[in-house]
Short mmCIF file of C-alpha atoms and ligand atoms in Angstrom, two decimals:
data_model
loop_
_atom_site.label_atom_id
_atom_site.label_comp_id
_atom_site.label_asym_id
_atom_site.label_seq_id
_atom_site.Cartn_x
_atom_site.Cartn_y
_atom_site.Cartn_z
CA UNK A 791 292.79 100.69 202.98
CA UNK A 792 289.41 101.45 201.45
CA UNK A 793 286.92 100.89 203.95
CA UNK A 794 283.05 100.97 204.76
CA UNK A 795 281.06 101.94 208.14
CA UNK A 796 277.78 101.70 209.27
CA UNK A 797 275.75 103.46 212.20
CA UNK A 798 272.20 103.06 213.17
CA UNK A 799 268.87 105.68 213.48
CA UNK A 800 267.31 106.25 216.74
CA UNK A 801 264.03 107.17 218.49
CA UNK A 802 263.40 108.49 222.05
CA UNK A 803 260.94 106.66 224.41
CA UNK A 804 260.69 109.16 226.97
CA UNK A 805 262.38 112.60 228.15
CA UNK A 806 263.25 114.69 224.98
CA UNK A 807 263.74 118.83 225.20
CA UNK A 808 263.74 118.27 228.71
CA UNK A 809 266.92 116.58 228.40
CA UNK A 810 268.42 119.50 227.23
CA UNK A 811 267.55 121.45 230.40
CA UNK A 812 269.30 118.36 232.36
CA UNK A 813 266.38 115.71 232.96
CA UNK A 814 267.28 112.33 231.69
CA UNK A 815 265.70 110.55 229.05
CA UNK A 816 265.43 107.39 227.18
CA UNK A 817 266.46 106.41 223.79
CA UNK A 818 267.00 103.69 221.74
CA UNK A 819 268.96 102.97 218.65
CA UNK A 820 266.79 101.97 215.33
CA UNK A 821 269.18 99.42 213.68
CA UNK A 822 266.96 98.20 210.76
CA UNK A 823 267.48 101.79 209.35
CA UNK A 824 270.98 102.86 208.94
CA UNK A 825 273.86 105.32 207.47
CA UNK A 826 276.84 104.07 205.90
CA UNK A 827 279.62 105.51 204.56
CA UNK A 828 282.15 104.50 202.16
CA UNK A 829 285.83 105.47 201.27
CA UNK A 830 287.78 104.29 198.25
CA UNK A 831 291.35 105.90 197.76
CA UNK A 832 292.38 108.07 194.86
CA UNK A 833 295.38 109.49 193.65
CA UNK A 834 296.99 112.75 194.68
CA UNK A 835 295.47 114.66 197.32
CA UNK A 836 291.58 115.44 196.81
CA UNK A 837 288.80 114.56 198.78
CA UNK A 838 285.63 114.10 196.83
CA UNK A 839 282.29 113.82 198.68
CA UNK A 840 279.13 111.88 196.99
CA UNK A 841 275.64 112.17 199.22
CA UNK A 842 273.13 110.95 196.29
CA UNK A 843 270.29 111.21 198.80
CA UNK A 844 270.82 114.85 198.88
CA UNK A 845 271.99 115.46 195.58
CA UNK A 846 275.75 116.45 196.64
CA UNK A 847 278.57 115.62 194.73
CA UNK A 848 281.33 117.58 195.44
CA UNK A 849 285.36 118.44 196.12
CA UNK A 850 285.70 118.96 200.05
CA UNK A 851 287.70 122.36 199.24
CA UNK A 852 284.58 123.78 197.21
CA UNK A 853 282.20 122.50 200.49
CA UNK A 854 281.19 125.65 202.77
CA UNK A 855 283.47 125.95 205.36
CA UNK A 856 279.92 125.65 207.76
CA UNK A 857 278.65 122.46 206.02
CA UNK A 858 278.49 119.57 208.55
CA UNK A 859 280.66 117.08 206.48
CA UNK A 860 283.31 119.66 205.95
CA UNK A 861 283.19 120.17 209.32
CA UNK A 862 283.45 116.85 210.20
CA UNK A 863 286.28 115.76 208.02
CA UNK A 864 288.50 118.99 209.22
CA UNK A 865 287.65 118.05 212.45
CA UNK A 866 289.15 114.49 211.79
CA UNK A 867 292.13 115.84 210.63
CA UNK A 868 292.93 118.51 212.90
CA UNK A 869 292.15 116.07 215.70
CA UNK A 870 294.51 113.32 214.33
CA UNK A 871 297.03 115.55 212.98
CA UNK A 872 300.18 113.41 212.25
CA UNK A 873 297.46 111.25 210.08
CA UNK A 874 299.04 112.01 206.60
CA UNK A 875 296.00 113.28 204.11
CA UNK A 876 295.55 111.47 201.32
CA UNK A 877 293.47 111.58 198.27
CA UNK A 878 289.63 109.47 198.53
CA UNK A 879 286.51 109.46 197.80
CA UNK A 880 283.80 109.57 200.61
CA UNK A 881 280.09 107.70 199.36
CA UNK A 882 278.00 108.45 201.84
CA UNK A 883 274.06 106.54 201.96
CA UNK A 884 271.24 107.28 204.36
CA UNK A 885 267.72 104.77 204.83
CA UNK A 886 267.32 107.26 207.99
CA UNK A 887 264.34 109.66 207.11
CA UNK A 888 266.21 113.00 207.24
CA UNK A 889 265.26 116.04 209.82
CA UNK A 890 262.62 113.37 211.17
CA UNK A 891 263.68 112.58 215.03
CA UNK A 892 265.29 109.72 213.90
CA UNK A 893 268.40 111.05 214.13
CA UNK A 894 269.85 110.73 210.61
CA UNK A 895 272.62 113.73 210.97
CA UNK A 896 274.30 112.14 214.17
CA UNK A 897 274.22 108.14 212.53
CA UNK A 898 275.86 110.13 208.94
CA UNK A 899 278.48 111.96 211.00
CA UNK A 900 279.39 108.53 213.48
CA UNK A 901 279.35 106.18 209.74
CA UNK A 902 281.72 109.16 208.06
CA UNK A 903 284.36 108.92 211.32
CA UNK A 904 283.92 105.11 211.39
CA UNK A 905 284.88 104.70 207.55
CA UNK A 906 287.98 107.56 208.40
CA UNK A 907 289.02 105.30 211.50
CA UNK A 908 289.15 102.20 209.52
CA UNK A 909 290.71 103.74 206.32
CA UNK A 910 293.42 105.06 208.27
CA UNK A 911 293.77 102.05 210.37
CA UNK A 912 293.36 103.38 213.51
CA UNK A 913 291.33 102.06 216.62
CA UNK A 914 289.01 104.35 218.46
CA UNK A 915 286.54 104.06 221.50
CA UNK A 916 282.89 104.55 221.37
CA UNK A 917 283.44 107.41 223.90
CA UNK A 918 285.96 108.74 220.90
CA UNK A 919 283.80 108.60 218.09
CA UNK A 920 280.50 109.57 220.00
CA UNK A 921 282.88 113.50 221.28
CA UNK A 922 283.39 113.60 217.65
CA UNK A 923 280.09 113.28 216.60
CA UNK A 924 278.92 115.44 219.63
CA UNK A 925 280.53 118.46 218.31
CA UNK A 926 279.18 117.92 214.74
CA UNK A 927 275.54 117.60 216.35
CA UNK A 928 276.56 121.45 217.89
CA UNK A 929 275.96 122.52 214.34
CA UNK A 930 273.10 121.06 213.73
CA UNK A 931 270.95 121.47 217.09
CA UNK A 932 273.17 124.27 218.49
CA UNK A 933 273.27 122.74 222.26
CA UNK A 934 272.63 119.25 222.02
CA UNK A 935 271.95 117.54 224.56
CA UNK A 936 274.20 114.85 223.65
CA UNK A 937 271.75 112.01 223.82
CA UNK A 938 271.44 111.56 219.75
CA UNK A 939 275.50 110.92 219.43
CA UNK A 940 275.71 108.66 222.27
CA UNK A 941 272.83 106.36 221.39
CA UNK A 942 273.79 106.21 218.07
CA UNK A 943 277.47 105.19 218.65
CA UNK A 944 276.82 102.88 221.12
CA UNK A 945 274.29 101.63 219.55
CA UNK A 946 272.21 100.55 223.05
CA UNK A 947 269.13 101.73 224.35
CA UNK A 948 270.28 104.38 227.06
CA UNK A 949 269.17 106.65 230.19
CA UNK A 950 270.90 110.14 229.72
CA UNK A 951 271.38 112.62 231.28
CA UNK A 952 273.74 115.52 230.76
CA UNK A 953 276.50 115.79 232.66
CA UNK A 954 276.35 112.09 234.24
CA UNK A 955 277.69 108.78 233.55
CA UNK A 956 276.00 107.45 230.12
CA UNK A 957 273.67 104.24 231.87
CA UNK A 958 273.12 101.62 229.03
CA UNK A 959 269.93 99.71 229.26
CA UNK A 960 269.20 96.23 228.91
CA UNK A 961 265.67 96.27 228.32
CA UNK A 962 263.95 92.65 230.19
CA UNK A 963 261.24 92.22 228.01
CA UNK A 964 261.13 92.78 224.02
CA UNK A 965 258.12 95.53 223.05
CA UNK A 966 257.13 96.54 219.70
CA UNK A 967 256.76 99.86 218.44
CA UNK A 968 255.23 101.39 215.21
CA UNK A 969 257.01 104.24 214.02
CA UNK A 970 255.30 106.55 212.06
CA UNK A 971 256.78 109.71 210.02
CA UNK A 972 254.34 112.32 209.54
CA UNK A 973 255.86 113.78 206.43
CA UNK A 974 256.81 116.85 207.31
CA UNK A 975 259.60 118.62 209.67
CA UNK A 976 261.21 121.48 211.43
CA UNK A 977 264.63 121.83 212.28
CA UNK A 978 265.37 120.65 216.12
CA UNK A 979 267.27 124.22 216.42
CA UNK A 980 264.24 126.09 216.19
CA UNK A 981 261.97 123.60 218.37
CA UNK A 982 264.89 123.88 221.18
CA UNK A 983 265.46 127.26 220.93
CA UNK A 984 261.21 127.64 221.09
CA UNK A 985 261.90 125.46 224.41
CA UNK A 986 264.86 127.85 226.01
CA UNK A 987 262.48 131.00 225.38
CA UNK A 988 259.34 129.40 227.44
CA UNK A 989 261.24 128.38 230.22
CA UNK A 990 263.16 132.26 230.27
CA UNK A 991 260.04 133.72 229.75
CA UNK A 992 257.76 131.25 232.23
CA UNK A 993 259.94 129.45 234.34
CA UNK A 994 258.19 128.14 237.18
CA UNK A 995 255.51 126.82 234.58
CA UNK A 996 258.46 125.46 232.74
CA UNK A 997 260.64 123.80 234.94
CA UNK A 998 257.00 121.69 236.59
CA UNK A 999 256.39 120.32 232.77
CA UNK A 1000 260.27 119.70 232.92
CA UNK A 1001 259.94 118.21 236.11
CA UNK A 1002 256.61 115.83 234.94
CA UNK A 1003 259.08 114.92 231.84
CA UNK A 1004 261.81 113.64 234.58
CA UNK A 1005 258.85 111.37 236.31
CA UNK A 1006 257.67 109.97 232.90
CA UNK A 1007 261.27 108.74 232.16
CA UNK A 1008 261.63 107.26 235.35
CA UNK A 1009 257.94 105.64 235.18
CA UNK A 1010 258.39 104.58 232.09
CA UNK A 1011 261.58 102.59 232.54
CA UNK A 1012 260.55 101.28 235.09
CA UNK A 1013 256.82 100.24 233.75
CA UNK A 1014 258.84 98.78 230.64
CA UNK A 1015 261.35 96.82 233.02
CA UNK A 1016 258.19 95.47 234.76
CA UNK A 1017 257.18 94.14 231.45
CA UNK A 1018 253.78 96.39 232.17
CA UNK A 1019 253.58 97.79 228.85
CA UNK A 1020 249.94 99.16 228.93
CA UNK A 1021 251.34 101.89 232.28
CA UNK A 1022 254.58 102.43 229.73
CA UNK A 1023 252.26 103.43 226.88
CA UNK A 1024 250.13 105.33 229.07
CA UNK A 1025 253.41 107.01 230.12
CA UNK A 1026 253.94 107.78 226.60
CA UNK A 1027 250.80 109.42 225.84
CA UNK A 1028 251.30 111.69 228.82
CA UNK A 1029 254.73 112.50 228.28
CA UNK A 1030 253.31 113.66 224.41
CA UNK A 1031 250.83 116.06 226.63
CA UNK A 1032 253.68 117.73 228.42
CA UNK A 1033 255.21 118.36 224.81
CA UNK A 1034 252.13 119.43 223.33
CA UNK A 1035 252.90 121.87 226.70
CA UNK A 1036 256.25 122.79 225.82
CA UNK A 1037 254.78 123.57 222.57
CA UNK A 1038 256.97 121.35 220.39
CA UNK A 1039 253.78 119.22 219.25
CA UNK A 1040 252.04 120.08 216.16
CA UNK A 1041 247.74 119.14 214.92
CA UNK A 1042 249.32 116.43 212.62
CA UNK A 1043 251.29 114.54 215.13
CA UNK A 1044 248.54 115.08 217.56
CA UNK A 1045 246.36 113.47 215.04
CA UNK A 1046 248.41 110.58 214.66
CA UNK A 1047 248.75 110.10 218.29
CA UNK A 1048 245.23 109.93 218.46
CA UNK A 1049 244.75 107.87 216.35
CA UNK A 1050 247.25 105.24 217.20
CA UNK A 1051 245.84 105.15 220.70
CA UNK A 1052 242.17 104.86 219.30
CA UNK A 1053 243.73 101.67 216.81
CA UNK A 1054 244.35 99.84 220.60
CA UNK A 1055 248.21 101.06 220.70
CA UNK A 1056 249.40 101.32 224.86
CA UNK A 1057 250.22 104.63 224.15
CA UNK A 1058 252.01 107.24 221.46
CA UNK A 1059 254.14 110.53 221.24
CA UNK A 1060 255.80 111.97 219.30
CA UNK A 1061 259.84 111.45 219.24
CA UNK A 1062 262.83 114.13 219.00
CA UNK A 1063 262.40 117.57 218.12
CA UNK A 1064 258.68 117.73 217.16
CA UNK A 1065 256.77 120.11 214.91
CA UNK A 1066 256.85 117.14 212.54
CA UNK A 1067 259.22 114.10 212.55
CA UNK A 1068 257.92 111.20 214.08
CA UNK A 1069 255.56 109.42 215.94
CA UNK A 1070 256.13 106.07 217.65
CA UNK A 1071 253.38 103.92 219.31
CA UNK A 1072 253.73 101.25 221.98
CA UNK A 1073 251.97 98.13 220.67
CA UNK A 1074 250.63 94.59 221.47
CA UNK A 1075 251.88 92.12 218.58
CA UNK A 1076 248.79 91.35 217.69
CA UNK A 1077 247.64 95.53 216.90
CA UNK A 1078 250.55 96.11 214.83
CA UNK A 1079 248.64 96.20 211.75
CA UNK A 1080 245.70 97.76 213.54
CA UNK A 1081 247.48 100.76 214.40
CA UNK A 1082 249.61 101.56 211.63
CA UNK A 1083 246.99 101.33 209.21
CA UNK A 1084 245.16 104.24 211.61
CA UNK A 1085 248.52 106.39 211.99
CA UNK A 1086 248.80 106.06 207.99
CA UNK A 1087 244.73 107.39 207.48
CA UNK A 1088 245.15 110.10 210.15
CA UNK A 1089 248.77 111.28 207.76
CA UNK A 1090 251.60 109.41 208.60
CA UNK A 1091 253.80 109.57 204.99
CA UNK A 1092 255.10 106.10 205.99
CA UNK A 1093 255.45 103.80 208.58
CA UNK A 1094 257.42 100.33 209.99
CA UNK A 1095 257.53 98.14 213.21
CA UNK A 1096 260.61 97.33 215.24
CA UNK A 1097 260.71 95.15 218.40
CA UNK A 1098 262.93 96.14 220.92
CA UNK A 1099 264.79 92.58 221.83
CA UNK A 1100 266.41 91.81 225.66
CA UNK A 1101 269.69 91.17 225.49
CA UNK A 1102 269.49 87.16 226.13
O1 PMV B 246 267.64 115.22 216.84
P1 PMV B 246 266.21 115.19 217.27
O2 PMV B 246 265.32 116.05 216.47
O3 PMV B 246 265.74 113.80 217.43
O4 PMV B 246 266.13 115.84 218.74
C1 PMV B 246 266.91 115.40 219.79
C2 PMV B 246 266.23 115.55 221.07
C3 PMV B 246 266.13 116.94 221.71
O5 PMV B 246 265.95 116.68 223.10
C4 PMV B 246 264.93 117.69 221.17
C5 PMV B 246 267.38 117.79 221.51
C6 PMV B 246 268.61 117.30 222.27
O6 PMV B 246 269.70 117.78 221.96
O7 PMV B 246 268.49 116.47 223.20
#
């Protein structure tokens, strides 16, 4: 059965590195911007990949054995070995920014095992498909957290934290945020490597910015919850200071940031990795235009608003 999935960016609010060290953190998925794959059958046995955004078009068999969508669909198959291979073609589409903080590798891999679910016709739990695309993010990030797969296939805003049960939130009062993408980007391996060698090198210094990481997730939930979105962006801004600490910021994002708070956002950090990516600001309704305008003078390559809606 041909079939066609769909899985959504995402964007952390509060806690990120520091997650992987095991505070919790807050993220939310981005489901204006999306991945989707596509599978069509064909006959014989072949699997032929098509990725136009990155200029792939290719037979799975001639695929490095490394390459994430190899990896994935082996995975697939050795996981669900009595599924019979058969020949198809896998079209796979991304509107996520990639390498941004938006997490565009984790929403590909969760649309690529959605399509092969469907195609084969078999059901599968969000728990299922988020493992799956848990040990593709290994590849990419080296020790994920785990936080990018589980936002982005359950697609709700959620508190993680490694090692305990996944808490999905349901936010109590919509809030709009600009999101900004500065243009530029390093990988999130490097940035979270970067992160392991401070805190083996300092740790004491470490684990306190850690710690001050933990408090601005828990503020910040809670100043969001309490609809008090100017302490939330406030929050924000000072949870961007602790990663300017951990040394994951960069003088562009900080620029951005800046400016964003100077355009009359609540607050502003940047989101994922860092060293490039994005930005997202905290915003009244009324500043939206305000304060992207200022992110896109002080760099930002391109930016667009979401609101975060409450579940009623
Ligand atoms: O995938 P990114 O670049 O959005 O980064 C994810 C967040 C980190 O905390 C930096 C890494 C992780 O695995 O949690």
């Amino acid at each position: 059965m041909d079939s066609i999935a769909t899985a959504p960016g995402k964007a952390i609010l509060f806690g990120e590195h520091a997650v992987v060290h095991g505070s919790p953190a807050i993220a939310i998925p981005l489901s204006s911007v999306r991945a989707t794959a596509q599978i069509t059958s064909l006959p014989g046995t072949e699997i032929k990949i098509a990725a136009k955004d990155i200029n792939l078009e290719i037979l799975l068999s001639k695929l490095e054995a490394k390459h994430p969508l190899r990896f994935a669909i082996e995975l697939f198959f050795n996981k669900f070995s009595n599924i019979m291979k058969s020949g198809m073609s896998i079209n796979l589409h991304s509107d996520i920014p990639i390498a941004s903080g938006m997490g565009s590798g984790a929403a590909i891999s969760a649309a690529l095992f959605k399509a092969l679910f469907q195609f084969f016709n078999r059901s599968f739990t969000k728990a299922e498909l988020s493992k799956l695309v848990y040990e593709v993010e290994k590849l990419h990030h080296g020790t994920p957290s785990g936080i990018d797969n589980t936002v982005v296939c359950y697609e709700k805003p959620v508190l993680f934290r490694k090692g305990h049960e996944i808490q999905m939130i349901d936010f109590l009062h919509p809030f709009d945020l600009v999101i900004a993408n500065s243009g530029f980007s390093t990988p999130t391996i490097e940035t979270v490597r970067d992160v392991r060698r401070l805190y083996e090198n300092e740790p004491q210094k470490t684990r306190i910015l850690f710690d001050h990481i933990t408090r601005c997730s828990h503020e910040g939930m809670k100043f969001l919850q309490d609809g008090d979105l100017q302490k939330a962006g406030n929050t924000m801004t000072t949870n961007h200071n602790l990663l300017q600490q951990l040394t994951v910021s960069h003088e562009k994002l900080d620029l951005i940031v800046n400016a964003a708070n100077q355009a009359g956002a609540y607050g502003a950090k940047l989101s994922g990795g860092g060293r490039g990516g994005i930005v997202i600001a905290l915003v009244d309704q009324n500043k939206i235009g305000l304060v992207t305008d200022a992110m896109q003078k002080a760099g930002a390559v391109q930016c667009f608003h979401t609101q975060i809606e409450t579940e009623s």
